[in-house]
Amino acid sequence: MGCYDVVEVVVVECLDVVATDDPAVAFKDIDAAFLVGAMPRKEGMERKDLLAANVKIFKAQGQALDQHAKKTVKVLVVGNPANTNALICAKYAPSIPRENFSAMTRLDQNRAQSQIAGKLGIPVSDVKNVIIWGNHSSTQFPDLRHATAHVNGQDVPVYDAIKDDAYLKGDFITTVQKRGAAVIAARKLSSAMSAAKAACDHMKSIWQGTPDGHFVSMGVFSDGSYNTPEGVMYSFPVTIQDQKWTIVKDLPIDDFAREKMDITAKELCEERDDAISACQD
Ligand SMILES: NC(=O)c1ccc[n+]([C@@H]2O[C@H](COP(=O)([O-])OP(=O)(O)OC[C@H]3O[C@@H](n4cnc5c(N)ncnc54)[C@H](O)[C@@H]3O)[C@@H](O)[C@H]2O)c1
Ligand SMILES: O=C(O)C[C@H](O)C(=O)O
């Protein structure tokens, strides 16, 4: 979206736009950063194939945030591979708490909710507590084990509402994992409006918090919860209060989920190592 679009999109209450390519102007005393500027993938690529092209952008943006932004700034990384770019951005902004950095998996969460809402013929907002574990990539694990759907006046587990475990453990997961690629195949361009909506949803959750009993998914630094590798930007279910996220603890993890959570963790560790060495070049 260009500057004129931002001003003229009437759903956004936009007071002003400053168009600049000077980081000292762009990042000066900002409260929130939506880091979108990066190369998108083409058909046939995985998002991690963008690492070499994009990771240095996030190194430079981390350095600029470190120098110019408020120390309370909340930074959302959208440019792919989003989780690892967020990790690098935080690494090069050491004066900003690393909890202030997050990577977008809200688009995956919204996609998962919309698949289930479509199956049940209910509004998307009636599906809650879908989890995206791990990387915003084709290894992500969209998990419905803890999700509920509002059907016939009550919240019921999605597994009970759908009554089709083969679908929920099969096509549902691969559809969400491959949705970005399906959009690129159809448009010859990456998702745009749905990604912008997800970025707004993500930041709105940070600013307004999560309602009681609800959680959302975002890529945040792993503290080792759920036996994930500490220090990678892993997508977890989180609750948010006073602009601080907390990983939802103690959800039961069965063998099916464990295997999928480990696959996406392994990919994140590989990406982290590649990104760190690319930044040292
Ligand atoms: N995490 C998600 O869910 C999600 C969703 C959609 C898109 N994306 C990613 O967002 C990124 C942007 O996608 P797009 O479709 O808008 O691409 P695009 O090619 O339409 O736009 C990219 C923009 O980045 C700018 N840019 C290039 N180098 C830059 C730099 N060094 N600093 C600042 N800006 C720079 C370009 O000028 C261009 O305007 C891609 O990496 C894409 O894969 C992520
Ligand atoms: O798939 C992509 O490369 C773009 C974006 O990450 C998406 O999920 O739509």
Short mmCIF file of C-alpha atoms and ligand atoms in Angstrom, two decimals:
data_model
loop_
_atom_site.label_atom_id
_atom_site.label_comp_id
_atom_site.label_asym_id
_atom_site.label_seq_id
_atom_site.Cartn_x
_atom_site.Cartn_y
_atom_site.Cartn_z
CA MET A 1 0.00 0.00 0.00
CA GLY A 2 1.42 3.41 -0.92
CA CYS A 3 1.12 6.59 1.13
CA TYR A 4 -1.85 7.90 -0.88
CA ASP A 5 -3.69 4.62 -0.28
CA VAL A 6 -3.10 4.82 3.47
CA VAL A 7 -4.53 8.33 3.65
CA GLU A 8 -7.48 7.50 1.43
CA VAL A 9 -8.49 4.18 3.00
CA VAL A 10 -11.39 5.53 5.00
CA VAL A 11 -11.49 2.60 7.41
CA VAL A 12 -8.15 3.78 8.81
CA GLU A 13 -8.24 6.90 10.96
CA CYS A 14 -5.06 8.29 9.50
CA LEU A 15 -3.97 11.74 10.66
CA ASP A 16 -0.80 12.09 8.64
CA VAL A 17 1.75 10.18 6.57
CA VAL A 18 5.46 11.01 6.48
CA ALA A 19 7.08 9.44 3.41
CA THR A 20 10.81 9.04 3.97
CA ASP A 21 13.69 6.69 3.27
CA ASP A 22 15.71 8.08 6.19
CA PRO A 23 15.64 5.65 9.15
CA ALA A 24 16.37 8.52 11.55
CA VAL A 25 13.07 10.11 10.48
CA ALA A 26 11.06 6.92 10.03
CA PHE A 27 11.94 5.43 13.43
CA LYS A 28 12.19 8.62 15.53
CA ASP A 29 10.40 8.08 18.87
CA ILE A 30 7.92 5.62 17.43
CA ASP A 31 5.57 3.54 19.60
CA ALA A 32 4.83 0.82 17.04
CA ALA A 33 6.65 -0.55 14.02
CA PHE A 34 5.06 -2.69 11.31
CA LEU A 35 8.09 -4.05 9.44
CA VAL A 36 6.72 -5.05 6.04
CA GLY A 37 9.37 -3.85 3.57
CA ALA A 38 11.08 -6.97 2.22
CA MET A 39 11.18 -9.13 -0.87
CA PRO A 40 8.17 -11.48 -1.27
CA ARG A 41 8.59 -15.07 -2.49
CA LYS A 42 7.60 -16.24 -5.97
CA GLU A 43 5.76 -19.39 -6.93
CA GLY A 44 7.74 -22.54 -6.04
CA MET A 45 9.81 -20.87 -3.29
CA GLU A 46 9.61 -21.48 0.46
CA ARG A 47 9.69 -18.39 2.69
CA LYS A 48 13.09 -19.37 4.07
CA ASP A 49 14.51 -19.01 0.53
CA LEU A 50 14.17 -15.25 1.16
CA LEU A 51 16.55 -15.31 4.10
CA ALA A 52 19.66 -14.32 2.16
CA ALA A 53 17.85 -11.41 0.47
CA ASN A 54 15.89 -10.15 3.47
CA VAL A 55 17.73 -10.79 6.71
CA LYS A 56 20.12 -7.86 6.33
CA ILE A 57 17.12 -5.52 5.96
CA PHE A 58 16.04 -6.60 9.45
CA LYS A 59 19.55 -6.24 10.84
CA ALA A 60 19.59 -2.62 9.58
CA GLN A 61 16.07 -1.98 10.88
CA GLY A 62 17.02 -3.41 14.29
CA GLN A 63 19.99 -1.03 14.42
CA ALA A 64 17.77 1.90 13.43
CA LEU A 65 15.14 1.01 16.04
CA ASP A 66 17.88 0.72 18.65
CA GLN A 67 19.07 4.23 17.86
CA HIS A 68 15.86 6.11 17.22
CA ALA A 69 12.71 4.40 18.55
CA LYS A 70 11.23 4.61 22.04
CA LYS A 71 12.49 1.80 24.27
CA THR A 72 8.84 0.81 24.73
CA VAL A 73 8.28 0.39 20.96
CA LYS A 74 6.33 -2.71 19.93
CA VAL A 75 7.78 -4.20 16.76
CA LEU A 76 5.78 -6.52 14.50
CA VAL A 77 7.77 -8.29 11.79
CA VAL A 78 5.75 -9.23 8.71
CA GLY A 79 8.50 -9.53 6.05
CA ASN A 80 9.46 -13.15 5.46
CA PRO A 81 10.82 -15.35 6.84
CA ALA A 82 9.03 -13.43 9.59
CA ASN A 83 10.03 -15.39 12.70
CA THR A 84 13.75 -15.37 11.93
CA ASN A 85 13.75 -11.79 10.67
CA ALA A 86 12.16 -10.79 13.99
CA LEU A 87 14.89 -12.63 15.87
CA ILE A 88 17.60 -10.81 13.92
CA CYS A 89 15.87 -7.45 14.30
CA ALA A 90 15.78 -7.90 18.10
CA LYS A 91 19.39 -9.08 18.20
CA TYR A 92 20.54 -5.82 16.59
CA ALA A 93 18.40 -3.68 18.90
CA PRO A 94 19.89 -4.67 22.25
CA SER A 95 18.61 -1.57 24.09
CA ILE A 96 14.99 -2.56 23.42
CA PRO A 97 13.53 -5.42 25.52
CA ARG A 98 13.31 -8.50 23.34
CA GLU A 99 9.75 -9.10 24.54
CA ASN A 100 8.81 -6.05 22.43
CA PHE A 101 9.49 -7.97 19.20
CA SER A 102 7.01 -10.38 17.65
CA ALA A 103 6.48 -12.11 14.33
CA MET A 104 3.16 -12.41 12.54
CA THR A 105 1.36 -15.74 12.59
CA ARG A 106 -2.03 -14.08 12.98
CA LEU A 107 -2.68 -14.54 9.26
CA ASP A 108 -2.34 -18.30 9.80
CA GLN A 109 -4.64 -18.11 12.82
CA ASN A 110 -7.23 -16.19 10.79
CA ARG A 111 -6.92 -18.71 7.96
CA ALA A 112 -7.44 -21.60 10.38
CA GLN A 113 -10.48 -19.92 11.95
CA SER A 114 -11.99 -19.23 8.54
CA GLN A 115 -11.58 -22.86 7.43
CA ILE A 116 -13.49 -24.07 10.49
CA ALA A 117 -16.11 -21.31 10.36
CA GLY A 118 -16.76 -22.18 6.70
CA LYS A 119 -17.20 -25.87 7.50
CA LEU A 120 -19.63 -25.14 10.33
CA GLY A 121 -21.44 -22.23 8.64
CA ILE A 122 -20.76 -19.89 11.57
CA PRO A 123 -19.04 -16.48 11.77
CA VAL A 124 -15.24 -16.52 12.05
CA SER A 125 -15.52 -14.72 15.40
CA ASP A 126 -17.38 -17.76 16.79
CA VAL A 127 -14.26 -19.92 16.45
CA LYS A 128 -11.76 -19.27 19.23
CA ASN A 129 -8.48 -20.47 20.69
CA VAL A 130 -7.03 -21.91 17.50
CA ILE A 131 -3.26 -22.25 17.99
CA ILE A 132 -0.47 -21.78 15.47
CA TRP A 133 2.69 -23.41 16.80
CA GLY A 134 6.16 -22.66 15.44
CA ASN A 135 7.22 -21.04 12.21
CA HIS A 136 5.19 -18.96 9.72
CA SER A 137 6.11 -21.53 7.08
CA SER A 138 4.83 -24.77 5.64
CA THR A 139 6.06 -26.58 8.79
CA GLN A 140 3.76 -24.58 11.09
CA PHE A 141 1.32 -26.63 13.15
CA PRO A 142 -2.23 -25.24 13.17
CA ASP A 143 -3.73 -26.98 16.22
CA LEU A 144 -7.44 -27.21 16.96
CA ARG A 145 -7.20 -29.46 20.03
CA HIS A 146 -7.95 -26.54 22.36
CA ALA A 147 -10.23 -24.58 20.02
CA THR A 148 -13.96 -24.11 20.48
CA ALA A 149 -16.81 -23.19 18.15
CA HIS A 150 -20.03 -21.46 19.14
CA VAL A 151 -22.73 -23.80 17.86
CA ASN A 152 -26.40 -23.93 18.88
CA GLY A 153 -25.88 -21.35 21.61
CA GLN A 154 -22.86 -22.91 23.30
CA ASP A 155 -19.07 -23.21 22.97
CA VAL A 156 -18.11 -26.77 22.06
CA PRO A 157 -14.72 -28.25 21.22
CA VAL A 158 -14.05 -27.92 17.49
CA TYR A 159 -13.24 -31.65 17.34
CA ASP A 160 -16.79 -32.41 18.64
CA ALA A 161 -18.42 -29.85 16.36
CA ILE A 162 -16.68 -31.05 13.16
CA LYS A 163 -16.71 -34.79 13.99
CA ASP A 164 -14.11 -35.58 11.35
CA ASP A 165 -10.71 -36.28 12.93
CA ALA A 166 -9.20 -37.38 9.61
CA TYR A 167 -9.92 -33.92 8.14
CA LEU A 168 -8.76 -32.05 11.24
CA LYS A 169 -5.48 -33.97 11.34
CA GLY A 170 -5.04 -33.99 7.56
CA ASP A 171 -6.45 -31.60 4.97
CA PHE A 172 -7.19 -28.87 7.49
CA ILE A 173 -3.54 -28.68 8.52
CA THR A 174 -2.08 -28.81 5.01
CA THR A 175 -4.57 -26.22 3.74
CA VAL A 176 -3.45 -23.71 6.37
CA GLN A 177 0.23 -24.61 5.95
CA LYS A 178 0.04 -24.05 2.19
CA ARG A 179 -2.40 -21.15 2.07
CA GLY A 180 0.26 -18.52 1.37
CA ALA A 181 1.51 -20.55 -1.60
CA ALA A 182 -2.07 -21.02 -2.85
CA VAL A 183 -2.59 -17.24 -2.76
CA ILE A 184 0.64 -16.69 -4.72
CA ALA A 185 -0.36 -19.32 -7.29
CA ALA A 186 -3.74 -17.60 -7.76
CA ARG A 187 -2.64 -13.93 -7.72
CA LYS A 188 1.00 -14.19 -8.79
CA LEU A 189 1.49 -11.91 -5.78
CA SER A 190 1.58 -12.43 -2.01
CA SER A 191 -1.49 -11.96 0.14
CA ALA A 192 -2.07 -8.26 0.74
CA MET A 193 -5.41 -7.26 2.31
CA SER A 194 -5.61 -10.39 4.49
CA ALA A 195 -2.02 -9.80 5.64
CA ALA A 196 -2.77 -6.13 6.40
CA LYS A 197 -5.89 -7.18 8.37
CA ALA A 198 -3.84 -9.76 10.31
CA ALA A 199 -1.18 -7.14 11.12
CA CYS A 200 -3.91 -4.83 12.46
CA ASP A 201 -5.42 -7.71 14.49
CA HIS A 202 -1.99 -8.52 15.93
CA MET A 203 -1.21 -4.95 17.03
CA LYS A 204 -4.77 -4.44 18.29
CA SER A 205 -4.33 -7.50 20.52
CA ILE A 206 -1.08 -6.03 21.88
CA TRP A 207 -2.66 -2.65 22.57
CA GLN A 208 -6.08 -3.77 23.80
CA GLY A 209 -5.17 -7.13 25.36
CA THR A 210 -6.95 -10.44 24.95
CA PRO A 211 -10.46 -10.96 26.38
CA ASP A 212 -10.84 -13.38 29.32
CA GLY A 213 -10.69 -16.97 28.18
CA HIS A 214 -9.24 -16.09 24.76
CA PHE A 215 -5.74 -16.49 23.45
CA VAL A 216 -4.07 -15.51 20.18
CA SER A 217 -0.97 -16.79 18.40
CA MET A 218 2.20 -14.85 17.71
CA GLY A 219 5.87 -15.55 17.17
CA VAL A 220 7.73 -14.59 20.36
CA PHE A 221 11.04 -15.53 21.94
CA SER A 222 10.81 -19.05 23.29
CA ASP A 223 11.56 -19.43 26.98
CA GLY A 224 11.70 -23.20 26.48
CA SER A 225 7.95 -23.62 27.12
CA TYR A 226 6.52 -26.84 25.73
CA ASN A 227 10.08 -28.15 25.25
CA THR A 228 10.74 -25.74 22.41
CA PRO A 229 14.29 -24.49 21.77
CA GLU A 230 14.96 -21.44 23.90
CA GLY A 231 15.75 -18.25 22.02
CA VAL A 232 14.07 -18.92 18.66
CA MET A 233 10.98 -16.92 17.70
CA TYR A 234 8.37 -19.64 18.03
CA SER A 235 4.66 -19.02 17.59
CA PHE A 236 2.79 -19.80 20.83
CA PRO A 237 -0.69 -19.19 22.19
CA VAL A 238 -0.44 -16.05 24.31
CA THR A 239 -2.67 -13.93 26.48
CA ILE A 240 -1.95 -10.20 26.60
CA GLN A 241 -2.48 -7.63 29.34
CA ASP A 242 -1.00 -4.14 29.70
CA GLN A 243 0.85 -4.67 26.38
CA LYS A 244 2.71 -7.71 27.77
CA TRP A 245 2.22 -11.18 26.41
CA THR A 246 2.34 -14.37 28.45
CA ILE A 247 2.63 -17.81 26.91
CA VAL A 248 -0.39 -19.96 27.82
CA LYS A 249 1.07 -22.74 29.97
CA ASP A 250 0.27 -26.36 30.65
CA LEU A 251 -1.92 -27.18 27.67
CA PRO A 252 -1.83 -30.96 27.18
CA ILE A 253 0.29 -31.97 24.18
CA ASP A 254 -0.33 -35.40 22.64
CA ASP A 255 2.15 -37.40 20.54
CA PHE A 256 0.62 -36.14 17.27
CA ALA A 257 1.14 -32.51 18.31
CA ARG A 258 4.59 -33.17 19.80
CA GLU A 259 5.92 -34.51 16.53
CA LYS A 260 4.62 -31.54 14.55
CA MET A 261 5.86 -29.01 17.12
CA ASP A 262 9.35 -30.51 16.94
CA ILE A 263 9.49 -30.41 13.13
CA THR A 264 8.76 -26.69 13.01
CA ALA A 265 11.19 -26.05 15.91
CA LYS A 266 13.98 -27.79 14.00
CA GLU A 267 13.36 -25.56 10.98
CA LEU A 268 13.49 -22.44 13.17
CA CYS A 269 16.86 -23.52 14.62
CA GLU A 270 18.25 -24.05 11.10
CA GLU A 271 16.95 -20.65 9.97
CA ARG A 272 18.42 -18.97 13.07
CA ASP A 273 21.86 -20.44 12.36
CA ASP A 274 21.74 -19.45 8.67
CA ALA A 275 20.56 -15.93 9.54
CA ILE A 276 23.24 -15.34 12.14
CA SER A 277 25.98 -16.39 9.73
CA ALA A 278 24.47 -14.28 6.89
CA CYS A 279 24.56 -11.22 9.16
CA GLN A 280 28.24 -11.76 9.93
CA ASP A 281 29.25 -11.63 6.24
N1 LIG B 1 4.02 -12.82 7.82
C1 LIG B 1 3.01 -12.82 6.96
O1 LIG B 1 1.94 -13.35 7.24
C2 LIG B 1 3.15 -12.14 5.60
C3 LIG B 1 2.01 -11.91 4.81
C4 LIG B 1 2.16 -11.27 3.57
C5 LIG B 1 3.41 -10.87 3.14
N2 LIG B 1 4.49 -11.14 3.91
C6 LIG B 1 5.83 -10.72 3.53
O2 LIG B 1 5.88 -9.30 3.57
C7 LIG B 1 6.91 -8.83 2.66
C8 LIG B 1 6.34 -7.79 1.73
O3 LIG B 1 5.42 -8.39 0.84
P1 LIG B 1 4.70 -7.55 -0.31
O4 LIG B 1 3.78 -8.47 -1.00
O5 LIG B 1 4.17 -6.26 0.29
O6 LIG B 1 5.96 -7.24 -1.24
P2 LIG B 1 6.14 -6.02 -2.30
O7 LIG B 1 7.25 -6.44 -3.22
O8 LIG B 1 4.82 -5.62 -2.86
O9 LIG B 1 6.62 -4.83 -1.39
C9 LIG B 1 7.87 -4.87 -0.74
C10 LIG B 1 8.26 -3.44 -0.42
O10 LIG B 1 9.46 -3.50 0.35
C11 LIG B 1 10.23 -2.38 -0.03
N3 LIG B 1 11.63 -2.60 0.36
C12 LIG B 1 12.59 -3.30 -0.31
N4 LIG B 1 13.77 -3.21 0.36
C13 LIG B 1 13.54 -2.49 1.46
C14 LIG B 1 14.37 -2.05 2.54
N5 LIG B 1 15.67 -2.37 2.59
N6 LIG B 1 13.80 -1.33 3.52
C15 LIG B 1 12.50 -1.02 3.48
N7 LIG B 1 11.66 -1.38 2.47
C16 LIG B 1 12.18 -2.11 1.49
C17 LIG B 1 10.05 -2.31 -1.54
O11 LIG B 1 10.36 -1.02 -2.01
C18 LIG B 1 8.56 -2.60 -1.67
O12 LIG B 1 7.78 -1.42 -1.59
C19 LIG B 1 7.42 -10.08 1.94
O13 LIG B 1 8.59 -10.55 2.58
C20 LIG B 1 6.27 -11.06 2.11
O14 LIG B 1 6.72 -12.39 1.99
C21 LIG B 1 4.37 -11.75 5.14
O1 LIG B 2 3.15 -16.94 1.56
C1 LIG B 2 3.83 -15.92 1.46
O2 LIG B 2 4.98 -15.93 0.99
C2 LIG B 2 3.24 -14.60 1.89
C3 LIG B 2 2.69 -14.67 3.28
O3 LIG B 2 3.63 -15.13 4.20
C4 LIG B 2 1.42 -15.50 3.38
O4 LIG B 2 1.34 -16.38 4.22
O5 LIG B 2 0.48 -15.22 2.62
#
